């Protein structure tokens, strides 16, 4: 089924809304397949909200009615139940051990079984594990920002000189081996485009020297607050010195905007490739 690969790619770039839309359209057209219910459920479950979790549960249960021994559906439903709050959703919590046991019976040692066992371990994590996960997430965000700074370094000062904002263009690298590479290339291109104007030169400098800029802003903030108190302009705690952080916060918003545009461009490309169908012709996506 050609759409499975598209669902997998969309999931990597957080195209959850598009996954739900594509799966729902195919189910509405009469294609009642367990895999469609699986991806519809995953598209809801990834949002991690109560309404979406309820829709995910309905999709998983419908899929299991069609294929009671589908280990992908069982694993996904087990994860949903393991994540559930026991106070608000006691029914899901009670179903979790049954689903885990059923998966173990059908496919012990399979990737699906190993994944559910990992979810079990995560569910029972303690404070230190929460701290470790927070550190990992912080490192991931820093890596994203480092990637965008590297894109600006690669573009070079000459590439921006005299640019008005529309004059500098960049396109994602063609022929990327994976959707991850395509996304990284799209983020780099969107970042260069976002900060290509003449007025963006200070922000480009901040992006290239991010760590030093934060240290400088902290020092200037402390010095400003100290001087304001010393000369009697303010008394006690003041927020005026923290204005030095405003350019860095603006930079973060601009970089986040570039990342979102890049992500959406990859999502749109995947959806369009499905709409064109395997032969590249319109109207063949449901063949």
Short mmCIF file of C-alpha atoms in Angstrom, two decimals:
data_model
loop_
_atom_site.label_atom_id
_atom_site.label_comp_id
_atom_site.label_asym_id
_atom_site.label_seq_id
_atom_site.Cartn_x
_atom_site.Cartn_y
_atom_site.Cartn_z
CA UNK A 1 0.00 0.00 0.00
CA UNK A 2 1.77 3.08 -1.30
CA UNK A 3 0.41 5.45 1.33
CA UNK A 4 2.16 3.64 4.22
CA UNK A 5 5.52 5.13 3.27
CA UNK A 6 3.94 8.59 3.12
CA UNK A 7 2.43 8.11 6.59
CA UNK A 8 5.82 7.11 7.97
CA UNK A 9 7.50 10.16 6.44
CA UNK A 10 4.76 12.47 7.70
CA UNK A 11 5.09 11.06 11.20
CA UNK A 12 8.82 11.85 11.21
CA UNK A 13 8.13 15.55 10.45
CA UNK A 14 5.11 15.77 12.79
CA UNK A 15 2.55 15.94 10.02
CA UNK A 16 -0.09 14.46 12.31
CA UNK A 17 -2.99 16.49 10.96
CA UNK A 18 -2.18 15.39 7.42
CA UNK A 19 -1.94 11.75 8.52
CA UNK A 20 -5.42 11.95 10.04
CA UNK A 21 -6.83 13.65 6.97
CA UNK A 22 -5.35 11.15 4.52
CA UNK A 23 -6.38 8.13 6.60
CA UNK A 24 -9.91 9.46 7.14
CA UNK A 25 -10.34 10.17 3.42
CA UNK A 26 -9.33 6.64 2.49
CA UNK A 27 -11.59 5.11 5.12
CA UNK A 28 -14.47 7.28 3.91
CA UNK A 29 -13.89 5.99 0.38
CA UNK A 30 -14.58 2.44 1.57
CA UNK A 31 -11.00 1.24 2.12
CA UNK A 32 -11.59 -0.38 5.51
CA UNK A 33 -8.05 -1.60 6.18
CA UNK A 34 -6.46 -2.22 9.62
CA UNK A 35 -3.38 -0.20 8.62
CA UNK A 36 -5.55 2.86 7.98
CA UNK A 37 -7.09 2.61 11.44
CA UNK A 38 -3.60 2.20 12.88
CA UNK A 39 -2.33 5.40 11.28
CA UNK A 40 -5.52 7.30 12.05
CA UNK A 41 -5.05 6.33 15.69
CA UNK A 42 -1.36 7.22 15.70
CA UNK A 43 -2.16 10.59 14.12
CA UNK A 44 -4.50 11.31 17.01
CA UNK A 45 -2.36 9.80 19.76
CA UNK A 46 0.67 11.90 18.80
CA UNK A 47 -1.22 15.08 19.73
CA UNK A 48 -1.32 13.89 23.38
CA UNK A 49 -4.67 15.54 24.18
CA UNK A 50 -7.76 14.01 25.78
CA UNK A 51 -10.05 14.42 22.76
CA UNK A 52 -7.40 13.05 20.42
CA UNK A 53 -6.71 10.12 22.74
CA UNK A 54 -10.40 9.20 22.69
CA UNK A 55 -10.39 9.30 18.89
CA UNK A 56 -7.20 7.21 18.83
CA UNK A 57 -8.78 4.58 21.07
CA UNK A 58 -11.84 4.39 18.81
CA UNK A 59 -9.59 3.92 15.76
CA UNK A 60 -7.49 1.22 17.40
CA UNK A 61 -10.54 -0.69 18.61
CA UNK A 62 -12.13 -0.56 15.15
CA UNK A 63 -8.90 -1.77 13.58
CA UNK A 64 -8.67 -4.67 16.05
CA UNK A 65 -12.22 -5.68 15.18
CA UNK A 66 -10.97 -6.22 11.63
CA UNK A 67 -7.64 -7.78 12.61
CA UNK A 68 -7.62 -9.01 16.24
CA UNK A 69 -4.03 -10.29 16.01
CA UNK A 70 -2.46 -7.27 14.30
CA UNK A 71 0.59 -6.69 16.50
CA UNK A 72 1.06 -3.09 15.34
CA UNK A 73 -2.47 -2.22 16.44
CA UNK A 74 -2.08 -4.09 19.72
CA UNK A 75 1.23 -2.34 20.46
CA UNK A 76 -0.17 1.10 19.65
CA UNK A 77 -3.30 0.53 21.75
CA UNK A 78 -1.18 -0.83 24.62
CA UNK A 79 0.96 2.31 24.55
CA UNK A 80 -2.13 4.50 24.63
CA UNK A 81 -3.49 2.61 27.63
CA UNK A 82 -0.14 2.66 29.44
CA UNK A 83 0.03 6.45 29.03
CA UNK A 84 -3.51 6.95 30.35
CA UNK A 85 -4.22 8.62 33.67
CA UNK A 86 -5.62 6.01 36.05
CA UNK A 87 -7.94 8.49 37.77
CA UNK A 88 -9.53 9.93 34.61
CA UNK A 89 -9.41 6.82 32.42
CA UNK A 90 -9.46 3.71 34.64
CA UNK A 91 -10.85 1.57 31.78
CA UNK A 92 -7.78 2.15 29.62
CA UNK A 93 -5.45 1.46 32.51
CA UNK A 94 -7.22 -1.85 33.21
CA UNK A 95 -6.89 -2.87 29.56
CA UNK A 96 -3.14 -2.25 29.43
CA UNK A 97 -1.95 -5.52 31.10
CA UNK A 98 -4.21 -7.57 28.83
CA UNK A 99 -2.85 -5.89 25.70
CA UNK A 100 0.76 -6.23 26.88
CA UNK A 101 0.24 -9.91 27.60
CA UNK A 102 -1.46 -10.47 24.24
CA UNK A 103 1.42 -8.84 22.41
CA UNK A 104 3.90 -10.97 24.34
CA UNK A 105 1.93 -14.07 23.38
CA UNK A 106 1.79 -13.20 19.68
CA UNK A 107 5.22 -11.64 19.11
CA UNK A 108 7.57 -11.94 22.07
CA UNK A 109 10.86 -10.22 21.32
CA UNK A 110 9.53 -8.40 18.27
CA UNK A 111 10.24 -4.69 17.76
CA UNK A 112 6.64 -3.98 18.77
CA UNK A 113 7.06 -5.97 21.99
CA UNK A 114 10.36 -4.27 22.78
CA UNK A 115 8.78 -0.87 22.20
CA UNK A 116 5.91 -1.61 24.60
CA UNK A 117 8.37 -2.87 27.21
CA UNK A 118 10.26 0.41 26.84
CA UNK A 119 6.98 2.30 27.33
CA UNK A 120 6.38 0.23 30.47
CA UNK A 121 9.79 1.24 31.81
CA UNK A 122 9.15 4.88 30.89
CA UNK A 123 5.77 4.76 32.63
CA UNK A 124 7.49 3.72 35.86
CA UNK A 125 10.29 6.27 35.63
CA UNK A 126 11.37 8.36 38.60
CA UNK A 127 12.64 11.90 39.17
CA UNK A 128 16.14 11.20 37.82
CA UNK A 129 14.71 9.80 34.59
CA UNK A 130 12.48 12.86 34.20
CA UNK A 131 15.56 15.03 34.65
CA UNK A 132 17.49 13.01 32.08
CA UNK A 133 14.65 13.37 29.55
CA UNK A 134 14.57 17.13 30.15
CA UNK A 135 18.32 17.28 29.49
CA UNK A 136 17.91 15.28 26.27
CA UNK A 137 15.14 17.61 25.11
CA UNK A 138 17.27 20.67 25.87
CA UNK A 139 20.14 19.18 23.88
CA UNK A 140 17.80 18.52 20.97
CA UNK A 141 16.70 22.17 20.94
CA UNK A 142 20.31 23.35 21.10
CA UNK A 143 21.18 21.05 18.20
CA UNK A 144 18.37 22.60 16.13
CA UNK A 145 19.68 26.10 16.82
CA UNK A 146 23.26 25.03 16.07
CA UNK A 147 22.09 23.62 12.73
CA UNK A 148 20.47 26.94 11.84
CA UNK A 149 23.56 28.91 12.90
CA UNK A 150 25.70 26.62 10.76
CA UNK A 151 23.42 27.32 7.79
CA UNK A 152 24.05 31.04 8.19
CA UNK A 153 27.79 30.44 8.44
CA UNK A 154 27.66 28.38 5.23
CA UNK A 155 25.78 31.13 3.43
CA UNK A 156 28.58 33.52 4.35
CA UNK A 157 28.65 37.27 4.70
CA UNK A 158 29.06 37.80 0.94
CA UNK A 159 25.78 36.04 0.26
CA UNK A 160 23.85 38.56 2.35
CA UNK A 161 25.62 41.77 1.33
CA UNK A 162 23.12 44.15 -0.18
CA UNK A 163 20.24 41.71 0.06
CA UNK A 164 16.78 43.15 0.59
CA UNK A 165 15.18 39.98 1.90
CA UNK A 166 13.70 38.73 -1.35
CA UNK A 167 16.95 38.74 -3.29
CA UNK A 168 18.54 35.90 -1.37
CA UNK A 169 16.94 32.55 -2.06
CA UNK A 170 17.87 29.04 -1.02
CA UNK A 171 16.34 25.70 -1.81
CA UNK A 172 16.49 22.42 0.08
CA UNK A 173 19.07 19.98 -1.21
CA UNK A 174 17.58 17.78 -3.90
CA UNK A 175 17.82 14.00 -3.81
CA UNK A 176 17.99 13.68 -0.03
CA UNK A 177 18.26 10.03 0.98
CA UNK A 178 15.75 10.32 3.83
CA UNK A 179 12.99 12.64 4.92
CA UNK A 180 15.20 13.62 7.88
CA UNK A 181 17.90 14.88 5.51
CA UNK A 182 15.28 16.66 3.44
CA UNK A 183 13.91 18.34 6.55
CA UNK A 184 17.36 19.43 7.73
CA UNK A 185 18.10 20.91 4.29
CA UNK A 186 14.72 22.68 4.27
CA UNK A 187 15.41 24.16 7.73
CA UNK A 188 18.81 25.44 6.57
CA UNK A 189 17.28 27.03 3.46
CA UNK A 190 14.39 28.60 5.40
CA UNK A 191 16.79 30.01 7.99
CA UNK A 192 18.94 31.66 5.33
CA UNK A 193 15.81 33.10 3.70
CA UNK A 194 14.37 34.30 7.04
CA UNK A 195 17.47 36.31 7.97
CA UNK A 196 18.57 37.49 4.53
CA UNK A 197 17.56 41.16 4.71
CA UNK A 198 19.86 44.14 5.33
CA UNK A 199 18.13 44.84 8.65
CA UNK A 200 18.72 41.26 9.77
CA UNK A 201 22.50 41.60 9.96
CA UNK A 202 22.48 42.03 13.79
CA UNK A 203 20.29 38.95 14.18
CA UNK A 204 22.59 36.98 11.90
CA UNK A 205 25.52 37.95 14.10
CA UNK A 206 23.60 36.89 17.20
CA UNK A 207 22.72 33.56 15.60
CA UNK A 208 26.34 32.87 14.69
CA UNK A 209 27.56 33.85 18.17
CA UNK A 210 24.65 32.61 20.23
CA UNK A 211 26.48 31.43 23.36
CA UNK A 212 28.57 34.56 23.64
CA UNK A 213 25.52 36.73 23.00
CA UNK A 214 23.65 35.17 25.93
CA UNK A 215 26.66 35.71 28.21
CA UNK A 216 26.97 39.33 27.04
CA UNK A 217 23.25 39.97 27.53
CA UNK A 218 23.39 38.53 31.05
CA UNK A 219 26.37 40.74 31.92
CA UNK A 220 24.77 43.88 30.48
CA UNK A 221 21.50 43.09 32.25
CA UNK A 222 23.26 42.75 35.61
CA UNK A 223 25.29 45.92 35.04
CA UNK A 224 22.24 47.94 33.94
CA UNK A 225 20.18 46.90 36.95
CA UNK A 226 23.07 47.64 39.30
CA UNK A 227 23.64 51.12 37.82
CA UNK A 228 19.92 51.97 37.96
CA UNK A 229 19.83 51.09 41.67
CA UNK A 230 23.16 52.82 42.38
CA UNK A 231 21.99 56.15 40.93
CA UNK A 232 18.59 55.91 42.56
CA UNK A 233 16.63 55.59 39.34
CA UNK A 234 14.87 52.52 40.72
CA UNK A 235 14.66 50.82 44.07
CA UNK A 236 14.91 47.12 44.62
CA UNK A 237 14.31 44.62 41.83
CA UNK A 238 13.88 45.97 38.29
CA UNK A 239 13.21 44.40 34.92
CA UNK A 240 14.78 47.15 32.82
CA UNK A 241 18.09 45.35 32.48
CA UNK A 242 16.39 42.33 31.00
CA UNK A 243 15.60 44.33 27.87
CA UNK A 244 19.06 43.26 26.69
CA UNK A 245 17.57 39.81 26.15
CA UNK A 246 14.86 41.13 23.79
CA UNK A 247 16.95 40.71 20.59
CA UNK A 248 17.74 37.12 21.54
CA UNK A 249 14.07 36.36 22.15
CA UNK A 250 13.21 37.94 18.80
CA UNK A 251 15.88 35.79 17.16
CA UNK A 252 14.41 32.66 18.71
CA UNK A 253 10.98 33.54 17.32
CA UNK A 254 12.39 34.13 13.85
CA UNK A 255 14.32 30.85 13.91
CA UNK A 256 11.26 28.97 15.15
CA UNK A 257 9.21 30.51 12.34
CA UNK A 258 11.79 29.32 9.80
CA UNK A 259 11.73 25.80 11.25
CA UNK A 260 7.95 25.65 11.04
CA UNK A 261 7.90 26.84 7.43
CA UNK A 262 10.53 24.24 6.55
CA UNK A 263 8.57 21.48 8.28
CA UNK A 264 5.39 22.47 6.47
CA UNK A 265 7.16 22.56 3.12
CA UNK A 266 8.31 18.95 3.61
CA UNK A 267 4.82 17.93 4.73
CA UNK A 268 3.29 19.56 1.66
CA UNK A 269 5.78 17.80 -0.61
CA UNK A 270 4.89 14.41 0.87
CA UNK A 271 1.15 15.03 0.56
CA UNK A 272 1.53 16.22 -3.04
CA UNK A 273 3.58 13.15 -3.92
CA UNK A 274 0.73 10.94 -2.71
CA UNK A 275 -1.85 13.02 -4.56
CA UNK A 276 0.15 12.60 -7.78
CA UNK A 277 0.33 8.86 -7.23
CA UNK A 278 3.16 6.43 -8.01
CA UNK A 279 3.17 7.35 -11.69
CA UNK A 280 3.30 11.06 -10.96
CA UNK A 281 -0.17 11.59 -12.40
CA UNK A 282 -3.01 13.41 -10.62
CA UNK A 283 -5.83 11.39 -9.18
CA UNK A 284 -3.93 8.11 -8.72
CA UNK A 285 -3.36 8.26 -4.98
CA UNK A 286 -6.19 5.84 -4.16
CA UNK A 287 -5.22 3.26 -6.75
#
